[in-house]
Amino acid sequence: MAVRATVSRFPIDSDALEASGLPWGLTVTPFASKDETGIGPAYGSNGHILPRCENCYAYFNTYCELDQWAWTCSLCGTLNGLPSDAIARYSYPHDSIPEMSSSFVDLELPLDGSEEEMTQARPVYVAAIDLSSSEEFLELTKSALLAALEALSPGSLFGLATFSHKIGLYDVQGPIPVVKNVFIPPDAESKLPLELEDAMPLLQFLAPVETCKDRIAAALETLRPITSWERSSGAAQGIDGVLMGGRGLGTAMEALFNYLGSEFGNTFALARVFAFISGPPDYGRGQLDTSRYGEQYASKRVDADRALLPEQTPFYKDLATIAVQSGVCVDLFAVTNEYTDLASLKFLSIESGGSLFLYSSTDDSTLPQDMFRMLNRPYAFNCVLRLRTSTEFKPLHSYGHFFPDPQYENLQHIICCDSYATYAYDFDFANNTGFSRHSREPPVVQIAFQYTVVVPPEGLQNSELPSSNRGKHLLQRRLRIRTMQFETAQNINEIYDSVDPEVVLSLLVHKVILVSLEDGVREGRALLHDWLVILTAQYNDAYNLVQYKNGNKSMSSQIDITFSQCPQLEPLPRLVFALLRNPLLRFHEEGVHPDYRIYLQCLFSVLEPSSLHCGIYPSLVSYSTPDKQAYPRHSLSRAALITSGSPIFFLDAYTTLIVFYTSAADPSLPFPPPQDCLLRKNINMVKQGRSITPKLMFIREGKDDATAFENYLIEEQDVDGSGFASARGFVSFLDDVSQSVAEYMK
């Protein structure tokens, strides 16, 4: 569980918080196996007998004062009696007890119900493939699913389904694959004429991977796009006999969730559905009107960015609720360059605990690698995340792909969580008093994360199991707790010196995404600009950098816009500029596809701070040869390329990696760089640490098209404008901010 705060020294009261101009909060990556310094938790069992505070329900931890019969809560100060079993346990040497030896613990909990329940944990995976598509789309999907089959652990069950104007269910357990079809009614109201269970019993549909892998592969080979003839006989005839689509995603998903739900808690504890789509749903329930994306917005002076960001129907949000109730998590893979309205579809994945992937073409798509990577990493499900604080302050907002508990405050449910998924909180003071300057009780934050994992047979000691359970997957319920003490800042300099700019960026991105969704991209940009102006003004005020005397030279020329007195704040103007140049906040007129914007919102909402930094302001490293690094970080400008004099550059923009050889590079330097060189080793290391597979490009200046690389050199681009390089860029942006700061300070 990695936790990073915007400031490691907390402001003493609300006046100090306001004077700083900084967001106050933290990010947490609950299922990360280590903390932010690379240290793992102390593991143990019997999490259910860990003492809890009678007043605030916080868990006992190393910061609590312990007497022989009682303990004092480190969060609220309440004195609690110790139960007799804890008194006996805590009389042993502390090293042997996790909660006494570490403030970061991971304890096993007993499962509800009988031991028999532990055997009912087979992982279930279902692929739902869009047949209203092309041969290329199906080829890509097949290779992705063949990669997926290699990543699935033995004992998993796999189901293959297709959808178009009908739903196809495949039985691959016999000698040849058999498909049963159920036709989808064309209108948006009608339900299926037949339940899927009646077309094919679920346990006939779900095949064991280890015995049926070859037959699943054979069934995949039989998939063909539906022909226009099939579509015309099955699909609805529109105006003047024009065909009305044939992609019944909504009906297919609803039917699949109900189908799988019958065995939830019996055959499986979590089913993952992979939905592959090649365009918008235009048939049956949940059809989407894609005509809202078009030139008419430009001509009607409607804010296109605002018009295309909200969902047009609650259907997929409601469908996600059905998925959760059925124990299903949906990963949505969209391979398309046409407008698909991911603003409506995204809820199906993010609210059921899944991921959203977008690929603009089948040519260089990383879908098979993403699929393998996603299934190869550990994940937890049925998770509950709870953040508690000491009494002087409280969590204000929470951000991330979870849903809040309807009953309890600051309790979030996460359906499915991998080791990359990150959530954010911001804080406010609970009263006007704040923290006491002379108190011995520092601010404390405790994060509790309860989760379930499926442990494959090889992960268990056989001696622990009854003989009937050997060779089966087991469920394990666990409780992970991290308790952290923070210091308070005695003055504003101490706050500024303790800033973590990457975490500040994370909170800003979350806030800006929310504002864009509610009020449009223009409002999101305005919020960001105003925030930087206020921060700069507060900093200049704090350091008394501006003299207000008459006869002084103009005020804006005195303003320190680059935070030269405070190294921790120095990166922020660049990060804000880069965020304003990011497709997340660029205007529709600049050619930002609304689906790509939604994809970025979903991706950036779950990235941990360092990865997000990379996505917003890519890192640029220079090499003098493929085996020798020259300089570890450059600004994203042509000037940096020219002045460095290095022949090779490596750019990491999180989703894209580019190796760029300048025209001045010696022709004897090997291109592309050889597999055993330092540059390649660094590239491979970067790729291994990613949640998605970055696209790797090699470009030689003067011989290849360098546009992809040049687009990332944002510092010479105009912040509001066409994106074309100009003399304005970052320097001009700082001038504008400086003028706004002068106005604000007057």
XYZ file of C-alpha atoms in Angstrom:
746
model
C 0.000 0.000 0.000
C 1.764 3.099 -1.258
C 0.634 6.434 0.227
C 1.906 9.865 -0.832
C 0.718 13.221 0.557
C 0.709 16.600 -1.235
C 2.699 17.970 1.748
C 4.600 15.847 4.268
C 4.225 18.638 6.869
C 0.569 19.466 7.364
C -0.663 23.092 7.693
C -1.334 24.024 11.324
C -4.833 25.462 10.725
C -7.253 26.582 8.003
C -5.592 30.016 7.754
C -2.218 28.396 7.029
C -3.880 26.065 4.499
C -5.537 28.965 2.681
C -2.362 31.066 2.764
C -0.371 28.242 1.136
C -2.625 28.041 -1.949
C -1.951 24.273 -2.134
C -4.350 21.319 -2.235
C -4.070 19.222 0.939
C -4.577 15.505 0.509
C -2.998 12.209 -0.455
C -3.030 9.377 -2.966
C -3.227 5.707 -1.997
C -2.456 2.599 -4.069
C -4.001 0.020 -1.696
C -3.093 -3.243 -3.451
C 0.544 -2.255 -4.173
C 2.645 -4.993 -2.564
C 5.058 -2.455 -0.986
C 4.826 1.050 0.428
C 6.168 4.159 -1.370
C 9.681 3.502 -0.001
C 9.757 -0.134 -1.202
C 9.046 -1.792 2.177
C 6.391 -4.528 2.416
C 3.859 -5.133 5.223
C 4.230 -7.401 8.242
C 2.048 -10.440 7.436
C -0.035 -12.344 9.968
C -3.380 -14.003 10.671
C -6.376 -13.436 12.975
C -7.168 -9.974 11.638
C -10.649 -10.311 13.172
C -9.273 -10.121 16.749
C -7.218 -6.948 16.176
C -8.443 -4.489 18.867
C -10.534 -1.530 17.634
C -11.296 1.819 19.244
C -14.753 1.997 20.851
C -15.116 5.641 19.784
C -13.745 6.023 16.224
C -13.383 2.314 15.254
C -9.704 2.784 14.279
C -7.495 -0.301 14.529
C -4.800 -0.767 17.172
C -1.377 0.195 15.754
C 2.243 0.882 16.748
C 1.489 4.559 17.535
C -1.041 3.654 20.264
C 0.068 3.833 23.903
C -0.238 0.402 25.482
C -0.639 -0.372 29.188
C -1.020 -3.802 30.709
C -4.847 -3.741 30.578
C -5.669 -0.888 28.175
C -4.551 1.117 25.130
C -5.007 4.703 23.971
C -6.190 5.292 20.386
C -3.599 7.248 18.371
C -6.363 8.859 16.272
C -8.932 10.108 18.797
C -7.194 9.675 22.182
C -9.858 7.358 23.662
C -8.730 4.917 26.397
C -9.900 1.388 25.482
C -9.831 -1.778 27.578
C -7.913 -4.755 26.152
C -9.779 -8.072 25.758
C -8.212 -10.994 27.634
C -6.894 -12.757 24.504
C -5.089 -9.518 23.450
C -3.582 -9.097 26.947
C -2.105 -12.607 26.663
C -0.929 -12.010 23.062
C 0.709 -8.641 23.724
C 2.739 -10.065 26.620
C 4.883 -11.974 24.048
C 7.966 -10.349 22.435
C 6.752 -7.601 20.086
C 8.725 -8.806 17.061
C 6.469 -11.843 16.687
C 3.237 -9.783 16.504
C 2.688 -7.884 13.222
C 0.678 -4.937 14.650
C 3.316 -4.426 17.371
C 6.295 -4.552 15.007
C 5.068 -2.488 12.026
C 2.613 0.320 11.254
C 1.909 -1.469 7.932
C 0.260 -4.884 8.392
C -1.577 -7.428 6.232
C -3.619 -9.949 8.223
C -5.727 -12.899 7.132
C -9.418 -12.844 8.109
C -11.678 -15.872 8.539
C -14.046 -16.474 5.607
C -17.760 -16.242 6.227
C -19.579 -19.568 6.234
C -18.250 -23.098 6.127
C -14.876 -24.335 4.890
C -16.772 -25.778 1.913
C -17.224 -22.219 0.619
C -13.469 -22.014 0.091
C -13.619 -24.543 -2.750
C -16.128 -22.491 -4.771
C -13.636 -20.013 -6.112
C -12.985 -20.965 -9.704
C -11.992 -17.868 -11.686
C -14.515 -17.321 -14.517
C -13.733 -15.390 -17.721
C -16.149 -14.664 -20.579
C -15.249 -13.075 -23.918
C -18.100 -11.221 -25.683
C -17.099 -10.398 -29.269
C -18.730 -7.924 -31.644
C -19.449 -9.625 -35.002
C -20.786 -6.395 -36.588
C -17.166 -5.756 -37.392
C -14.356 -6.427 -39.855
C -12.048 -9.384 -40.526
C -9.130 -7.288 -39.165
C -10.979 -6.606 -35.911
C -11.729 -10.321 -35.427
C -8.125 -11.320 -36.209
C -6.872 -8.887 -33.555
C -9.469 -10.111 -31.025
C -8.537 -13.751 -31.704
C -4.835 -13.089 -31.095
C -5.729 -11.203 -27.894
C -7.806 -14.118 -26.619
C -5.124 -16.659 -27.513
C -2.718 -14.551 -25.422
C -5.331 -14.469 -22.635
C -5.665 -18.274 -22.631
C -1.908 -18.543 -21.997
C -2.190 -16.204 -18.993
C -5.169 -17.958 -17.310
C -4.336 -20.212 -14.387
C -5.329 -23.905 -14.475
C -8.766 -24.434 -12.928
C -10.213 -21.329 -14.612
C -13.462 -21.535 -16.579
C -13.818 -19.747 -19.936
C -16.932 -18.890 -21.944
C -17.079 -17.622 -25.539
C -20.005 -15.448 -26.663
C -20.650 -13.236 -29.686
C -23.142 -10.456 -30.345
C -24.574 -8.623 -33.347
C -28.329 -8.734 -34.103
C -28.182 -12.046 -32.192
C -26.258 -13.502 -29.237
C -24.118 -16.578 -29.935
C -23.159 -18.988 -27.105
C -20.392 -21.529 -27.776
C -20.209 -25.012 -26.289
C -16.571 -26.130 -26.669
C -16.718 -29.130 -24.350
C -17.730 -31.611 -27.065
C -15.593 -32.911 -29.960
C -16.553 -29.943 -32.212
C -17.620 -26.421 -31.163
C -21.392 -25.905 -31.194
C -23.006 -22.456 -31.273
C -26.548 -21.642 -30.119
C -28.034 -18.300 -31.224
C -30.673 -16.146 -29.543
C -32.044 -13.303 -31.689
C -32.151 -9.795 -30.209
C -35.354 -7.746 -30.670
C -34.391 -4.597 -32.638
C -36.181 -1.992 -30.511
C -34.780 -0.442 -27.334
C -37.570 -1.689 -25.035
C -38.030 -5.394 -25.767
C -36.364 -8.145 -23.756
C -34.921 -11.366 -25.214
C -37.514 -13.938 -26.330
C -35.517 -16.686 -24.591
C -33.331 -16.760 -21.447
C -29.726 -17.719 -22.231
C -29.910 -20.502 -19.618
C -32.689 -22.107 -21.711
C -30.578 -21.850 -24.884
C -27.520 -23.434 -23.213
C -27.033 -24.400 -19.527
C -24.335 -22.156 -17.999
C -22.022 -25.023 -16.994
C -22.096 -26.263 -20.591
C -21.065 -22.748 -21.717
C -18.215 -22.335 -19.169
C -15.402 -24.695 -20.182
C -12.362 -25.673 -18.061
C -9.343 -23.966 -19.652
C -6.790 -26.708 -19.036
C -8.754 -29.410 -20.913
C -10.467 -27.240 -23.560
C -7.788 -24.712 -24.582
C -7.361 -26.218 -28.087
C -11.122 -26.377 -28.649
C -11.553 -22.751 -27.536
C -8.845 -21.803 -30.069
C -10.662 -23.855 -32.751
C -13.961 -22.088 -31.934
C -12.217 -18.688 -32.254
C -11.056 -19.689 -35.754
C -14.688 -20.159 -36.859
C -15.658 -16.544 -36.079
C -16.664 -14.442 -39.105
C -18.124 -10.928 -39.344
C -21.865 -11.014 -40.032
C -22.547 -10.343 -43.712
C -24.729 -7.549 -45.000
C -27.172 -10.261 -46.141
C -27.438 -11.713 -42.611
C -27.794 -8.257 -41.200
C -30.602 -7.345 -43.602
C -32.569 -10.469 -42.694
C -32.012 -10.014 -38.966
C -31.674 -6.297 -38.446
C -34.312 -3.641 -38.577
C -35.078 -1.928 -41.863
C -34.861 1.816 -41.339
C -36.146 4.714 -43.403
C -36.370 3.825 -47.112
C -35.019 0.362 -46.437
C -31.663 1.657 -45.145
C -30.171 -0.850 -42.695
C -30.261 0.151 -39.031
C -27.128 -1.269 -37.481
C -26.802 -4.630 -35.831
C -24.569 -4.194 -32.756
C -26.744 -5.246 -29.815
C -24.195 -4.691 -27.028
C -26.701 -3.502 -24.378
C -29.077 -6.464 -24.686
C -26.157 -8.925 -24.897
C -24.478 -7.581 -21.730
C -27.723 -7.511 -19.734
C -28.489 -11.103 -20.750
C -24.928 -12.288 -19.957
C -24.971 -10.724 -16.475
C -28.280 -12.407 -15.613
C -26.951 -15.688 -17.073
C -23.763 -15.596 -14.981
C -25.503 -14.213 -11.871
C -27.279 -17.538 -11.280
C -23.940 -19.145 -10.281
C -22.455 -16.148 -8.382
C -21.279 -17.344 -4.957
C -21.692 -20.920 -6.098
C -19.355 -21.647 -9.034
C -17.435 -18.371 -8.805
C -16.686 -15.405 -6.549
C -15.882 -13.003 -9.422
C -16.504 -13.343 -13.173
C -14.630 -11.110 -15.618
C -16.316 -10.258 -18.911
C -14.136 -8.961 -21.769
C -16.338 -6.980 -24.171
C -14.717 -6.303 -27.568
C -16.489 -3.636 -29.637
C -15.744 -2.108 -33.050
C -18.260 0.752 -32.925
C -21.283 2.185 -31.090
C -24.231 0.001 -29.964
C -26.980 0.709 -32.516
C -29.427 -2.180 -32.023
C -31.647 -3.496 -29.240
C -31.438 -2.104 -25.716
C -28.946 0.676 -24.906
C -28.622 1.985 -28.500
C -26.650 5.219 -28.701
C -27.312 8.166 -30.999
C -23.945 9.066 -32.517
C -25.307 11.913 -34.630
C -24.603 14.266 -31.713
C -20.958 14.155 -32.788
C -20.678 16.319 -35.857
C -20.188 19.677 -37.403
C -23.500 21.006 -36.123
C -21.947 21.915 -32.758
C -19.379 24.169 -34.371
C -22.071 25.944 -36.394
C -24.558 26.297 -33.509
C -21.922 27.787 -31.170
C -22.673 24.993 -28.703
C -19.658 24.081 -26.542
C -18.863 20.748 -28.189
C -16.526 19.762 -25.346
C -19.353 20.225 -22.879
C -21.978 18.584 -25.097
C -20.033 15.375 -25.703
C -18.671 14.683 -22.203
C -21.858 13.705 -20.293
C -23.563 10.354 -20.953
C -26.660 10.463 -23.168
C -28.442 7.633 -21.341
C -28.237 6.141 -17.826
C -28.631 2.641 -19.364
C -24.961 1.596 -19.015
C -24.636 3.053 -15.516
C -27.674 0.989 -14.460
C -26.245 -2.024 -16.285
C -23.019 -1.719 -14.232
C -25.156 -2.042 -11.071
C -26.639 -5.300 -12.431
C -23.086 -6.486 -13.222
C -21.957 -5.813 -9.637
C -25.001 -7.639 -8.198
C -24.186 -10.593 -10.469
C -20.525 -10.694 -9.334
C -19.302 -9.539 -12.766
C -16.498 -7.091 -13.604
C -16.394 -5.781 -17.216
C -13.293 -4.822 -19.199
C -14.225 -2.894 -22.332
C -11.921 -3.016 -25.391
C -12.943 -0.544 -28.105
C -11.058 -0.914 -31.400
C -12.437 1.873 -33.554
C -11.797 5.334 -34.944
C -15.487 6.184 -35.340
C -17.398 8.035 -32.619
C -18.577 5.350 -30.170
C -19.748 7.566 -27.272
C -17.464 6.159 -24.586
C -18.930 8.901 -22.351
C -21.996 6.645 -22.025
C -20.259 3.257 -22.269
C -17.424 3.951 -19.772
C -19.676 3.311 -16.735
C -20.045 -0.332 -17.743
C -16.328 -0.851 -17.063
C -15.301 1.708 -14.426
C -18.335 1.185 -12.158
C -18.035 -2.602 -12.279
C -14.341 -2.485 -11.342
C -12.963 -3.047 -14.852
C -10.809 -1.082 -17.284
C -11.504 0.817 -20.490
C -9.116 0.411 -23.442
C -9.260 2.357 -26.708
C -7.324 1.504 -29.888
C -7.777 3.724 -32.925
C -6.811 1.030 -35.443
C -6.094 -2.690 -35.730
C -2.698 -2.116 -37.434
C -0.373 -1.372 -34.521
C -2.712 -2.199 -31.651
C -1.184 -3.484 -28.396
C -4.434 -5.297 -27.460
C -2.917 -8.842 -27.209
C -0.054 -7.601 -24.991
C -2.468 -5.560 -22.813
C -4.704 -8.592 -22.420
C -1.838 -10.877 -21.361
C -0.431 -8.249 -18.995
C -3.806 -7.562 -17.367
C -4.480 -11.254 -16.670
C -0.952 -11.977 -15.527
C -0.950 -9.537 -12.627
C -2.562 -10.221 -9.251
C -5.886 -8.593 -8.421
C -8.109 -8.308 -5.376
C -11.898 -8.143 -5.453
C -14.866 -7.394 -3.214
C -12.705 -4.688 -1.611
C -13.593 -2.082 0.998
C -11.381 0.999 1.507
C -11.703 3.184 4.603
C -9.666 6.269 5.477
C -9.695 7.590 9.065
C -7.941 10.647 10.458
C -7.203 12.086 13.885
C -9.962 14.354 15.210
C -8.613 17.771 14.099
C -9.127 17.129 10.365
C -11.287 15.005 8.048
C -11.456 13.680 4.469
C -13.443 16.103 2.291
C -13.646 14.428 -1.147
C -12.563 11.069 -2.494
C -11.573 10.433 -6.114
C -11.207 7.254 -8.160
C -13.087 4.332 -9.686
C -15.062 3.152 -6.663
C -18.544 3.667 -5.333
C -19.297 5.147 -1.907
C -21.116 3.113 0.719
C -24.770 4.249 0.913
C -24.715 4.088 4.722
C -21.238 4.942 6.053
C -19.185 8.069 5.304
C -15.657 7.738 3.858
C -16.188 4.055 3.098
C -15.598 3.056 -0.521
C -16.350 -0.212 -2.287
C -14.016 -1.404 -5.049
C -15.223 -4.351 -7.117
C -11.842 -5.293 -8.562
C -8.470 -3.716 -7.773
C -5.021 -4.412 -9.210
C -1.632 -3.328 -7.881
C -1.651 -0.136 -10.006
C -5.119 1.239 -9.121
C -4.763 4.519 -7.218
C -7.332 6.618 -5.328
C -7.088 10.146 -3.941
C -8.520 12.109 -0.990
C -8.386 15.730 -0.018
C -8.623 17.016 3.555
C -10.138 19.913 5.454
C -10.072 20.953 9.108
C -12.880 19.633 11.305
C -13.011 22.947 13.242
C -11.390 26.390 13.436
C -8.802 25.315 15.998
C -6.594 23.142 13.767
C -3.590 21.335 15.246
C -2.117 22.573 18.512
C 1.376 24.060 18.025
C 2.705 22.465 21.211
C 0.771 19.202 21.213
C 2.625 15.908 21.504
C -0.088 14.255 19.372
C 0.865 14.655 15.685
C -1.721 14.257 12.869
C -2.449 10.582 12.111
C -3.982 8.939 9.027
C -5.080 5.292 9.021
C -6.092 3.498 5.830
C -7.780 0.100 6.088
C -8.241 -2.072 2.999
C -10.239 -5.299 3.245
C -10.066 -7.554 0.193
C -10.411 -11.071 -1.200
C -7.887 -12.903 -3.366
C -8.136 -16.219 -5.188
C -5.135 -18.335 -4.248
C -4.257 -20.929 -6.924
C -3.503 -24.479 -5.704
C 0.284 -24.017 -6.065
C 0.124 -20.987 -3.743
C -1.005 -23.059 -0.752
C 0.760 -25.542 1.479
C -0.954 -28.863 0.786
C -0.650 -29.842 4.418
C -2.976 -26.911 5.324
C -5.832 -28.381 3.288
C -8.278 -31.201 3.694
C -7.479 -33.813 1.035
C -10.734 -33.118 -0.881
C -9.606 -29.507 -1.494
C -6.144 -30.191 -2.888
C -5.722 -28.960 -6.456
C -8.536 -26.384 -6.116
C -8.492 -22.580 -5.950
C -9.168 -21.135 -2.507
C -10.590 -17.786 -1.475
C -8.654 -15.764 1.072
C -10.054 -12.684 2.847
C -7.425 -10.224 4.123
C -7.147 -6.916 5.953
C -4.339 -4.483 5.109
C -3.801 -1.494 7.422
C -1.397 1.401 7.101
C -1.103 3.967 9.917
C 0.972 7.101 9.304
C 2.027 9.999 11.502
C 2.724 13.384 9.930
C 4.467 16.482 11.254
C 2.884 19.944 11.293
C 4.535 22.952 9.652
C 5.332 25.859 11.981
C 5.376 28.360 9.088
C 4.602 28.586 5.367
C 8.237 27.917 4.342
C 8.024 24.499 6.003
C 4.818 23.732 4.065
C 6.402 24.753 0.745
C 9.593 22.799 1.454
C 7.586 19.607 2.066
C 5.538 19.689 -1.179
C 5.384 16.612 -3.435
C 4.589 18.195 -6.853
C 3.528 14.860 -8.414
C 0.804 14.362 -5.784
C -0.327 17.989 -6.199
C -0.657 17.226 -9.948
C -2.717 14.077 -9.160
C -5.244 16.005 -7.089
C -5.424 18.775 -9.704
C -6.116 16.240 -12.474
C -8.962 14.666 -10.462
C -10.527 18.069 -9.745
C -10.165 19.258 -13.346
C -11.756 16.067 -14.734
C -14.770 16.529 -12.432
C -15.192 20.192 -13.408
C -14.870 19.342 -17.141
C -17.564 16.660 -16.860
C -19.950 19.009 -15.066
C -19.218 22.380 -16.700
C -17.112 21.692 -19.787
C -13.451 21.859 -20.750
C -13.295 25.688 -20.697
C -14.234 25.703 -17.011
C -11.629 23.016 -16.295
C -8.944 25.143 -17.960
C -10.071 28.279 -16.099
C -9.924 26.449 -12.746
C -6.344 25.338 -13.425
C -5.183 28.800 -14.544
C -6.789 30.493 -11.514
C -5.239 27.962 -9.151
C -1.722 28.678 -10.474
C -2.309 32.453 -10.237
C -3.442 32.184 -6.593
C -0.576 29.833 -5.632
C 1.987 32.177 -7.248
C 0.488 35.197 -5.490
C 0.462 33.438 -2.088
C 4.077 32.308 -2.554
C 5.240 35.819 -3.547
C 3.370 37.223 -0.570
C 4.879 34.663 1.813
C 8.433 35.433 0.707
C 7.807 39.250 0.599
C 9.109 39.327 -2.957
C 6.940 42.193 -4.211
C 7.410 45.759 -2.921
C 4.192 47.774 -3.009
C 5.913 51.196 -2.689
C 5.013 54.055 -5.035
C 7.482 54.873 -7.737
C 8.587 51.234 -7.886
C 9.047 49.611 -11.275
C 6.033 47.696 -12.568
C 4.756 45.083 -10.196
C 4.650 42.177 -12.666
C 8.388 42.473 -13.357
C 9.123 41.802 -9.675
C 6.904 38.748 -9.430
C 8.829 35.470 -9.094
C 6.812 33.288 -11.461
C 9.317 30.388 -11.430
C 9.331 29.785 -7.639
C 13.114 30.307 -7.566
C 13.173 30.411 -3.728
C 11.479 27.002 -3.433
C 12.764 23.999 -5.447
C 9.721 21.870 -4.481
C 7.315 24.291 -6.212
C 9.497 24.889 -9.288
C 7.993 22.047 -11.423
C 4.379 23.244 -10.959
C 4.108 25.967 -13.670
C 5.497 23.494 -16.237
C 3.081 20.772 -15.105
C 0.092 23.137 -15.327
C 1.186 24.302 -18.790
C 1.558 20.659 -19.911
C -1.872 19.780 -18.499
C -3.411 22.675 -20.476
C -1.692 21.308 -23.622
C -2.851 17.730 -22.907
C -5.746 16.287 -24.996
C -7.562 15.976 -21.660
C -8.066 19.769 -21.702
C -7.474 20.810 -25.304
C -10.430 22.090 -27.281
C -12.608 20.047 -29.610
C -11.635 22.431 -32.459
C -8.013 21.288 -32.096
C -9.102 17.869 -33.286
C -9.321 16.094 -29.914
C -11.648 13.127 -30.363
C -14.240 13.023 -27.547
C -13.760 9.252 -27.085
C -9.992 9.736 -26.699
C -10.646 12.419 -24.073
C -12.908 10.020 -22.142
C -10.279 7.267 -22.419
C -7.639 9.626 -20.975
C -9.984 10.656 -18.137
C -10.455 6.984 -17.206
C -6.727 6.210 -17.502
C -5.453 9.293 -15.630
C -8.007 8.755 -12.826
C -6.281 5.514 -11.758
C -2.575 6.261 -12.292
C -0.222 6.659 -9.356
C 1.478 10.111 -9.198
C 4.800 9.278 -10.941
C 3.045 7.560 -13.859
C 0.602 10.453 -14.156
C 3.526 12.902 -14.236
C 4.885 10.913 -17.192
C 1.515 11.018 -18.973
C 1.151 14.796 -18.520
C 4.781 15.966 -18.876
C 6.769 13.180 -20.595
C 10.360 12.541 -19.566
C 13.075 13.217 -22.169
C 16.485 11.579 -21.647
C 19.521 11.995 -23.923
C 22.169 9.411 -24.869
C 25.573 9.995 -26.454
C 25.571 6.355 -27.695
C 23.007 3.544 -27.203
C 25.211 2.387 -24.299
C 25.882 5.720 -22.612
C 23.329 8.060 -21.063
C 24.198 11.761 -21.474
C 21.616 13.667 -19.402
C 18.707 12.303 -17.326
C 16.098 15.019 -17.954
C 15.472 17.729 -20.564
C 12.653 20.219 -20.961
C 10.301 19.463 -23.861
C 11.594 22.038 -26.325
C 13.605 22.182 -29.537
C 16.069 24.455 -27.777
C 16.842 21.630 -25.302
C 17.547 19.255 -28.202
C 19.876 21.695 -29.938
C 21.799 22.889 -26.861
C 22.355 19.384 -25.461
C 24.269 18.309 -28.583
C 23.317 14.659 -27.898
C 22.558 12.453 -30.935
C 19.911 10.167 -29.351
C 16.825 11.002 -27.260
C 14.417 8.704 -25.423
C 10.939 10.136 -24.750
C 8.563 8.409 -22.311
C 4.960 9.659 -22.493
C 3.510 6.673 -20.544
C 1.323 5.344 -23.413
C 4.026 5.990 -26.053
C 7.815 5.534 -26.041
C 9.897 7.194 -28.772
C 13.587 6.747 -29.577
C 14.684 9.724 -31.687
C 17.982 9.954 -33.590
C 18.788 13.573 -34.540
C 20.089 14.463 -38.023
C 23.456 15.175 -36.360
C 23.790 11.563 -35.151
C 26.894 9.764 -36.428
C 25.808 7.336 -39.234
C 27.927 4.622 -37.560
C 25.570 4.556 -34.519
C 23.397 1.420 -34.853
C 19.707 2.115 -35.659
C 17.435 0.895 -34.159
C 19.472 0.461 -30.952
C 20.651 -3.184 -30.472
C 18.818 -5.443 -27.994
C 21.726 -5.751 -25.545
C 22.489 -2.015 -25.157
C 21.761 0.180 -22.107
C 19.009 2.133 -23.908
C 17.107 -1.088 -24.720
C 17.498 -2.317 -21.140
C 15.989 0.957 -19.904
C 13.132 0.689 -22.425
C 12.361 -2.881 -21.302
C 12.442 -1.829 -17.649
C 9.961 0.978 -18.364
C 7.651 -1.409 -20.281
C 7.681 -3.966 -17.445
C 6.530 -1.418 -14.875
C 3.487 -0.261 -16.871
C -0.167 -1.116 -16.375
C -0.658 -0.927 -20.167
C 1.673 -1.781 -23.045
C 3.251 1.437 -24.343
C 3.622 1.810 -28.106
C 7.343 1.883 -29.064
C 8.505 4.007 -32.029
C 11.944 4.566 -33.601
C 12.424 7.781 -35.599
C 15.406 9.170 -37.543
C 15.258 12.895 -38.177
C 15.377 13.684 -41.888
C 14.556 10.094 -42.938
C 11.314 9.311 -41.062
C 8.249 11.429 -40.333
C 9.119 13.089 -37.009
C 5.661 14.585 -36.307
C 4.883 12.095 -33.512
C 8.023 13.166 -31.644
C 7.693 16.888 -32.389
C 4.119 16.966 -31.051
C 5.537 16.215 -27.598
C 7.855 19.256 -27.701
C 5.099 21.325 -26.119
C 7.095 24.220 -24.675
C 7.138 26.095 -27.979
C 3.411 25.496 -28.544
C 0.798 28.120 -27.817
C -1.155 27.112 -24.701
C -4.597 28.079 -26.058
C -4.084 27.892 -29.720
C -3.755 25.723 -32.701
C -0.989 23.582 -31.233
C 1.368 24.860 -33.951
C 4.834 25.832 -32.795
C 5.194 29.565 -32.232
C 7.495 31.928 -30.387
C 4.883 32.113 -27.622
C 4.707 28.779 -25.860
C 5.737 28.293 -22.239
C 7.575 31.629 -21.872
C 4.529 33.549 -23.060
C 2.320 31.486 -20.746
C 4.488 32.550 -17.771
C 4.150 36.206 -18.838
C 0.355 35.880 -18.947
C 0.302 34.249 -15.489
C 2.597 36.994 -14.172
C 0.179 39.703 -15.421
C -2.775 37.862 -13.801
C -0.835 37.561 -10.513
C -0.123 41.309 -10.527
C -3.849 42.024 -11.063
C -4.775 39.577 -8.291
C -2.258 41.027 -5.799
C -3.414 44.615 -6.450
